[in-house]
């Protein structure tokens, strides 16, 4: 008989306000809307047998995870490996401003999303190399259980693209809105995406 899979709820943090800002490693909190969004996620997952709730150590992720973890009597377990893409000197900048001021660099990034390293920051390949080993450790710790990871749009896409066998160059082809919920079943021979619920 095939062993029970590890079930992973993969959630993006709630709303943080202004759109069009590359937050990256900038530590911004949830808005009131973000708190309401995550309260709805917490209600949705309250009946799930969550063995643990993990997050990045950035406030928007950790606050979101605390809301999800509370009905289960857990505290979220923060891990900096699950931080958003490090955008270096672009962290906190408006995309529109960057397009006007550094159009060549932005165009180079979009032409090679997987391997272009942002100025002073990471490439998507770097993000993948940081996230996937940490995820493997998390899943090994909770083999056969149900767990939740509350992370970021970039982190979630890396995990989902790996499970789906998609290239990182198609990064923006998959939506990951604030407070979206995905479900993966992880077997010894790989992961299966069971639900993709965006929004």
PDB file of C-alpha atoms in Angstrom:
ATOM      1  CA  UNK A   1       0.000   0.000   0.000  1.00  0.00           C
ATOM      2  CA  UNK A   2       1.288   3.468  -0.890  1.00  0.00           C
ATOM      3  CA  UNK A   3       2.138   5.575   2.191  1.00  0.00           C
ATOM      4  CA  UNK A   4      -0.096   8.553   2.945  1.00  0.00           C
ATOM      5  CA  UNK A   5       1.186  11.721   1.282  1.00  0.00           C
ATOM      6  CA  UNK A   6       2.334  14.797   3.106  1.00  0.00           C
ATOM      7  CA  UNK A   7      -0.255  17.496   2.469  1.00  0.00           C
ATOM      8  CA  UNK A   8       1.081  21.036   2.103  1.00  0.00           C
ATOM      9  CA  UNK A   9      -1.152  24.078   2.177  1.00  0.00           C
ATOM     10  CA  UNK A  10       0.827  26.799   0.441  1.00  0.00           C
ATOM     11  CA  UNK A  11      -0.567  30.259   1.189  1.00  0.00           C
ATOM     12  CA  UNK A  12       0.465  33.762   0.225  1.00  0.00           C
ATOM     13  CA  UNK A  13       0.367  36.447   2.924  1.00  0.00           C
ATOM     14  CA  UNK A  14      -2.454  38.999   3.028  1.00  0.00           C
ATOM     15  CA  UNK A  15      -2.636  42.493   1.558  1.00  0.00           C
ATOM     16  CA  UNK A  16       0.145  44.976   2.350  1.00  0.00           C
ATOM     17  CA  UNK A  17      -1.253  48.079   0.682  1.00  0.00           C
ATOM     18  CA  UNK A  18       0.284  49.924  -2.229  1.00  0.00           C
ATOM     19  CA  UNK A  19       0.407  47.987  -5.492  1.00  0.00           C
ATOM     20  CA  UNK A  20       3.312  48.177  -7.904  1.00  0.00           C
ATOM     21  CA  UNK A  21       5.998  48.237  -5.192  1.00  0.00           C
ATOM     22  CA  UNK A  22       8.761  45.629  -5.227  1.00  0.00           C
ATOM     23  CA  UNK A  23       8.713  44.813  -1.532  1.00  0.00           C
ATOM     24  CA  UNK A  24      11.254  41.988  -1.646  1.00  0.00           C
ATOM     25  CA  UNK A  25      12.998  41.890   1.729  1.00  0.00           C
ATOM     26  CA  UNK A  26      11.438  45.166   2.928  1.00  0.00           C
ATOM     27  CA  UNK A  27       9.573  44.340   6.143  1.00  0.00           C
ATOM     28  CA  UNK A  28       6.034  45.690   5.697  1.00  0.00           C
ATOM     29  CA  UNK A  29       3.047  44.706   7.875  1.00  0.00           C
ATOM     30  CA  UNK A  30      -0.386  43.549   6.833  1.00  0.00           C
ATOM     31  CA  UNK A  31      -3.091  46.122   6.244  1.00  0.00           C
ATOM     32  CA  UNK A  32      -6.512  45.812   7.887  1.00  0.00           C
ATOM     33  CA  UNK A  33      -7.688  44.239   4.623  1.00  0.00           C
ATOM     34  CA  UNK A  34      -4.802  41.776   4.806  1.00  0.00           C
ATOM     35  CA  UNK A  35      -5.809  40.787   8.328  1.00  0.00           C
ATOM     36  CA  UNK A  36      -9.402  40.192   7.200  1.00  0.00           C
ATOM     37  CA  UNK A  37      -8.204  38.128   4.239  1.00  0.00           C
ATOM     38  CA  UNK A  38      -6.066  35.945   6.455  1.00  0.00           C
ATOM     39  CA  UNK A  39      -8.843  35.572   9.032  1.00  0.00           C
ATOM     40  CA  UNK A  40     -10.926  34.037   6.224  1.00  0.00           C
ATOM     41  CA  UNK A  41      -8.050  31.708   5.322  1.00  0.00           C
ATOM     42  CA  UNK A  42      -7.726  30.732   8.983  1.00  0.00           C
ATOM     43  CA  UNK A  43     -11.446  29.939   9.110  1.00  0.00           C
ATOM     44  CA  UNK A  44     -11.160  27.860   5.948  1.00  0.00           C
ATOM     45  CA  UNK A  45      -8.245  25.824   7.344  1.00  0.00           C
ATOM     46  CA  UNK A  46      -9.541  25.571  10.925  1.00  0.00           C
ATOM     47  CA  UNK A  47     -10.875  22.046  10.386  1.00  0.00           C
ATOM     48  CA  UNK A  48      -7.664  20.793   8.763  1.00  0.00           C
ATOM     49  CA  UNK A  49      -5.350  18.736  11.002  1.00  0.00           C
ATOM     50  CA  UNK A  50      -2.394  21.107  10.677  1.00  0.00           C
ATOM     51  CA  UNK A  51       0.624  19.667  12.453  1.00  0.00           C
ATOM     52  CA  UNK A  52       2.539  22.942  12.076  1.00  0.00           C
ATOM     53  CA  UNK A  53       2.396  26.329  10.366  1.00  0.00           C
ATOM     54  CA  UNK A  54       5.579  27.767   8.873  1.00  0.00           C
ATOM     55  CA  UNK A  55       6.315  31.214   7.477  1.00  0.00           C
ATOM     56  CA  UNK A  56       9.097  33.476   6.389  1.00  0.00           C
ATOM     57  CA  UNK A  57      10.458  35.764   9.078  1.00  0.00           C
ATOM     58  CA  UNK A  58       9.121  38.913   7.371  1.00  0.00           C
ATOM     59  CA  UNK A  59       6.193  40.538   9.197  1.00  0.00           C
ATOM     60  CA  UNK A  60       3.616  40.195   6.415  1.00  0.00           C
ATOM     61  CA  UNK A  61       4.173  36.444   6.273  1.00  0.00           C
ATOM     62  CA  UNK A  62       4.629  35.865   9.997  1.00  0.00           C
ATOM     63  CA  UNK A  63       1.511  37.894  10.916  1.00  0.00           C
ATOM     64  CA  UNK A  64      -0.499  35.957   8.359  1.00  0.00           C
ATOM     65  CA  UNK A  65       0.797  32.631   9.649  1.00  0.00           C
ATOM     66  CA  UNK A  66      -0.062  33.562  13.235  1.00  0.00           C
ATOM     67  CA  UNK A  67      -3.708  34.000  12.225  1.00  0.00           C
ATOM     68  CA  UNK A  68      -3.743  30.624  10.466  1.00  0.00           C
ATOM     69  CA  UNK A  69      -1.976  28.869  13.351  1.00  0.00           C
ATOM     70  CA  UNK A  70      -4.128  30.267  16.186  1.00  0.00           C
ATOM     71  CA  UNK A  71      -7.159  27.942  15.791  1.00  0.00           C
ATOM     72  CA  UNK A  72      -4.793  24.961  16.022  1.00  0.00           C
ATOM     73  CA  UNK A  73      -3.040  26.160  19.166  1.00  0.00           C
ATOM     74  CA  UNK A  74       0.229  26.597  17.282  1.00  0.00           C
ATOM     75  CA  UNK A  75       2.694  29.446  17.000  1.00  0.00           C
ATOM     76  CA  UNK A  76       4.086  29.980  13.505  1.00  0.00           C
ATOM     77  CA  UNK A  77       7.608  28.741  12.848  1.00  0.00           C
ATOM     78  CA  UNK A  78       9.526  31.454  10.982  1.00  0.00           C
ATOM     79  CA  UNK A  79      12.341  30.545   8.601  1.00  0.00           C
ATOM     80  CA  UNK A  80      14.305  33.190   6.668  1.00  0.00           C
ATOM     81  CA  UNK A  81      14.826  30.673   3.855  1.00  0.00           C
ATOM     82  CA  UNK A  82      11.198  31.358   2.897  1.00  0.00           C
ATOM     83  CA  UNK A  83      11.684  35.114   2.454  1.00  0.00           C
ATOM     84  CA  UNK A  84      10.596  36.744  -0.775  1.00  0.00           C
ATOM     85  CA  UNK A  85      13.071  37.265  -3.622  1.00  0.00           C
ATOM     86  CA  UNK A  86      15.856  39.606  -2.506  1.00  0.00           C
ATOM     87  CA  UNK A  87      15.619  42.511  -4.935  1.00  0.00           C
ATOM     88  CA  UNK A  88      18.748  44.213  -3.651  1.00  0.00           C
ATOM     89  CA  UNK A  89      18.776  47.936  -4.359  1.00  0.00           C
ATOM     90  CA  UNK A  90      15.372  47.594  -6.039  1.00  0.00           C
ATOM     91  CA  UNK A  91      13.747  46.549  -2.751  1.00  0.00           C
ATOM     92  CA  UNK A  92      10.958  48.969  -1.873  1.00  0.00           C
ATOM     93  CA  UNK A  93      11.027  50.702  -5.257  1.00  0.00           C
ATOM     94  CA  UNK A  94       8.021  51.318  -7.497  1.00  0.00           C
ATOM     95  CA  UNK A  95       8.170  49.309 -10.696  1.00  0.00           C
ATOM     96  CA  UNK A  96       7.069  52.340 -12.720  1.00  0.00           C
ATOM     97  CA  UNK A  97       9.987  54.397 -11.399  1.00  0.00           C
ATOM     98  CA  UNK A  98      12.445  51.618 -12.213  1.00  0.00           C
ATOM     99  CA  UNK A  99      11.069  51.346 -15.744  1.00  0.00           C
ATOM    100  CA  UNK A 100      11.695  55.067 -16.279  1.00  0.00           C
ATOM    101  CA  UNK A 101      15.087  55.222 -14.571  1.00  0.00           C
ATOM    102  CA  UNK A 102      16.633  51.792 -15.300  1.00  0.00           C
ATOM    103  CA  UNK A 103      14.764  50.579 -18.356  1.00  0.00           C
ATOM    104  CA  UNK A 104      17.726  48.627 -19.725  1.00  0.00           C
ATOM    105  CA  UNK A 105      18.187  46.648 -16.518  1.00  0.00           C
ATOM    106  CA  UNK A 106      14.462  45.988 -16.170  1.00  0.00           C
ATOM    107  CA  UNK A 107      14.284  44.803 -19.783  1.00  0.00           C
ATOM    108  CA  UNK A 108      17.275  42.500 -19.206  1.00  0.00           C
ATOM    109  CA  UNK A 109      15.520  41.050 -16.158  1.00  0.00           C
ATOM    110  CA  UNK A 110      12.312  40.362 -18.072  1.00  0.00           C
ATOM    111  CA  UNK A 111      14.262  38.821 -20.934  1.00  0.00           C
ATOM    112  CA  UNK A 112      15.917  36.303 -18.591  1.00  0.00           C
ATOM    113  CA  UNK A 113      13.725  35.934 -15.513  1.00  0.00           C
ATOM    114  CA  UNK A 114      15.363  32.714 -14.352  1.00  0.00           C
ATOM    115  CA  UNK A 115      19.015  33.716 -14.196  1.00  0.00           C
ATOM    116  CA  UNK A 116      19.198  37.528 -14.217  1.00  0.00           C
ATOM    117  CA  UNK A 117      20.485  38.591 -10.807  1.00  0.00           C
ATOM    118  CA  UNK A 118      18.846  41.790  -9.594  1.00  0.00           C
ATOM    119  CA  UNK A 119      21.333  44.547  -8.660  1.00  0.00           C
ATOM    120  CA  UNK A 120      22.643  43.608  -5.222  1.00  0.00           C
ATOM    121  CA  UNK A 121      20.016  40.866  -4.929  1.00  0.00           C
ATOM    122  CA  UNK A 122      19.044  37.442  -6.216  1.00  0.00           C
ATOM    123  CA  UNK A 123      17.941  35.740  -9.401  1.00  0.00           C
ATOM    124  CA  UNK A 124      14.966  33.412  -9.484  1.00  0.00           C
ATOM    125  CA  UNK A 125      17.441  30.539  -9.723  1.00  0.00           C
ATOM    126  CA  UNK A 126      19.000  31.809  -6.479  1.00  0.00           C
ATOM    127  CA  UNK A 127      15.556  31.956  -4.882  1.00  0.00           C
ATOM    128  CA  UNK A 128      14.841  28.402  -5.992  1.00  0.00           C
ATOM    129  CA  UNK A 129      18.183  27.211  -4.583  1.00  0.00           C
ATOM    130  CA  UNK A 130      17.290  28.812  -1.240  1.00  0.00           C
ATOM    131  CA  UNK A 131      13.636  27.730  -0.993  1.00  0.00           C
ATOM    132  CA  UNK A 132      13.554  24.143  -2.248  1.00  0.00           C
ATOM    133  CA  UNK A 133      16.100  22.655   0.212  1.00  0.00           C
ATOM    134  CA  UNK A 134      14.301  24.371   3.106  1.00  0.00           C
ATOM    135  CA  UNK A 135      11.004  22.986   1.857  1.00  0.00           C
ATOM    136  CA  UNK A 136      12.499  19.505   1.570  1.00  0.00           C
ATOM    137  CA  UNK A 137      13.602  19.702   5.219  1.00  0.00           C
ATOM    138  CA  UNK A 138      10.126  20.870   6.280  1.00  0.00           C
ATOM    139  CA  UNK A 139       8.440  18.035   4.404  1.00  0.00           C
ATOM    140  CA  UNK A 140      10.862  15.431   5.774  1.00  0.00           C
ATOM    141  CA  UNK A 141      10.090  16.610   9.313  1.00  0.00           C
ATOM    142  CA  UNK A 142       6.343  16.222   8.733  1.00  0.00           C
ATOM    143  CA  UNK A 143       6.197  13.157   6.499  1.00  0.00           C
ATOM    144  CA  UNK A 144       2.611  11.895   6.240  1.00  0.00           C
ATOM    145  CA  UNK A 145       1.168  14.938   8.049  1.00  0.00           C
ATOM    146  CA  UNK A 146      -0.673  18.079   6.955  1.00  0.00           C
ATOM    147  CA  UNK A 147       1.250  21.333   7.256  1.00  0.00           C
ATOM    148  CA  UNK A 148       0.892  24.931   6.106  1.00  0.00           C
ATOM    149  CA  UNK A 149       3.512  27.300   4.720  1.00  0.00           C
ATOM    150  CA  UNK A 150       2.546  30.976   4.558  1.00  0.00           C
ATOM    151  CA  UNK A 151       5.039  32.649   2.260  1.00  0.00           C
ATOM    152  CA  UNK A 152       5.269  35.104  -0.633  1.00  0.00           C
ATOM    153  CA  UNK A 153       4.294  35.255  -4.279  1.00  0.00           C
ATOM    154  CA  UNK A 154       7.804  34.485  -5.477  1.00  0.00           C
ATOM    155  CA  UNK A 155       8.355  31.647  -3.031  1.00  0.00           C
ATOM    156  CA  UNK A 156       4.994  30.078  -3.857  1.00  0.00           C
ATOM    157  CA  UNK A 157       5.674  30.183  -7.586  1.00  0.00           C
ATOM    158  CA  UNK A 158       9.060  28.504  -7.116  1.00  0.00           C
ATOM    159  CA  UNK A 159       7.398  25.670  -5.169  1.00  0.00           C
ATOM    160  CA  UNK A 160       4.526  25.298  -7.622  1.00  0.00           C
ATOM    161  CA  UNK A 161       6.716  25.494 -10.712  1.00  0.00           C
ATOM    162  CA  UNK A 162       8.948  22.771  -9.289  1.00  0.00           C
ATOM    163  CA  UNK A 163       5.932  20.544  -8.598  1.00  0.00           C
ATOM    164  CA  UNK A 164       4.468  21.183 -12.056  1.00  0.00           C
ATOM    165  CA  UNK A 165       7.786  20.849 -13.894  1.00  0.00           C
ATOM    166  CA  UNK A 166       7.515  24.363 -15.349  1.00  0.00           C
ATOM    167  CA  UNK A 167      10.541  26.526 -16.228  1.00  0.00           C
ATOM    168  CA  UNK A 168      11.205  29.606 -14.111  1.00  0.00           C
ATOM    169  CA  UNK A 169      11.154  31.720 -17.258  1.00  0.00           C
ATOM    170  CA  UNK A 170       7.357  31.425 -17.188  1.00  0.00           C
ATOM    171  CA  UNK A 171       7.300  32.882 -13.670  1.00  0.00           C
ATOM    172  CA  UNK A 172       4.579  35.466 -14.269  1.00  0.00           C
ATOM    173  CA  UNK A 173       2.213  33.040 -15.999  1.00  0.00           C
ATOM    174  CA  UNK A 174       0.841  31.843 -12.651  1.00  0.00           C
ATOM    175  CA  UNK A 175      -1.128  34.211 -10.429  1.00  0.00           C
ATOM    176  CA  UNK A 176      -0.583  34.223  -6.679  1.00  0.00           C
ATOM    177  CA  UNK A 177      -2.823  36.921  -5.241  1.00  0.00           C
ATOM    178  CA  UNK A 178      -2.765  37.960  -1.604  1.00  0.00           C
ATOM    179  CA  UNK A 179      -4.221  35.254   0.679  1.00  0.00           C
ATOM    180  CA  UNK A 180      -4.446  32.663  -2.096  1.00  0.00           C
ATOM    181  CA  UNK A 181      -4.451  29.012  -0.995  1.00  0.00           C
ATOM    182  CA  UNK A 182      -2.840  26.105  -2.862  1.00  0.00           C
ATOM    183  CA  UNK A 183      -2.741  22.467  -1.836  1.00  0.00           C
ATOM    184  CA  UNK A 184      -0.025  19.979  -2.759  1.00  0.00           C
ATOM    185  CA  UNK A 185       0.216  16.283  -1.979  1.00  0.00           C
ATOM    186  CA  UNK A 186       3.821  15.180  -1.667  1.00  0.00           C
ATOM    187  CA  UNK A 187       4.734  11.534  -2.296  1.00  0.00           C
ATOM    188  CA  UNK A 188       8.142   9.860  -2.306  1.00  0.00           C
ATOM    189  CA  UNK A 189       8.249  10.177  -6.094  1.00  0.00           C
ATOM    190  CA  UNK A 190       7.229  13.837  -6.276  1.00  0.00           C
ATOM    191  CA  UNK A 191       4.525  16.390  -5.590  1.00  0.00           C
ATOM    192  CA  UNK A 192       1.052  16.716  -7.098  1.00  0.00           C
ATOM    193  CA  UNK A 193      -0.773  20.045  -7.143  1.00  0.00           C
ATOM    194  CA  UNK A 194      -4.294  19.258  -5.949  1.00  0.00           C
ATOM    195  CA  UNK A 195      -5.716  22.785  -5.779  1.00  0.00           C
ATOM    196  CA  UNK A 196      -4.694  26.128  -7.224  1.00  0.00           C
ATOM    197  CA  UNK A 197      -7.029  28.737  -5.772  1.00  0.00           C
ATOM    198  CA  UNK A 198      -5.965  32.269  -6.651  1.00  0.00           C
ATOM    199  CA  UNK A 199      -8.012  34.932  -4.923  1.00  0.00           C
TER     200      UNK A 199
END
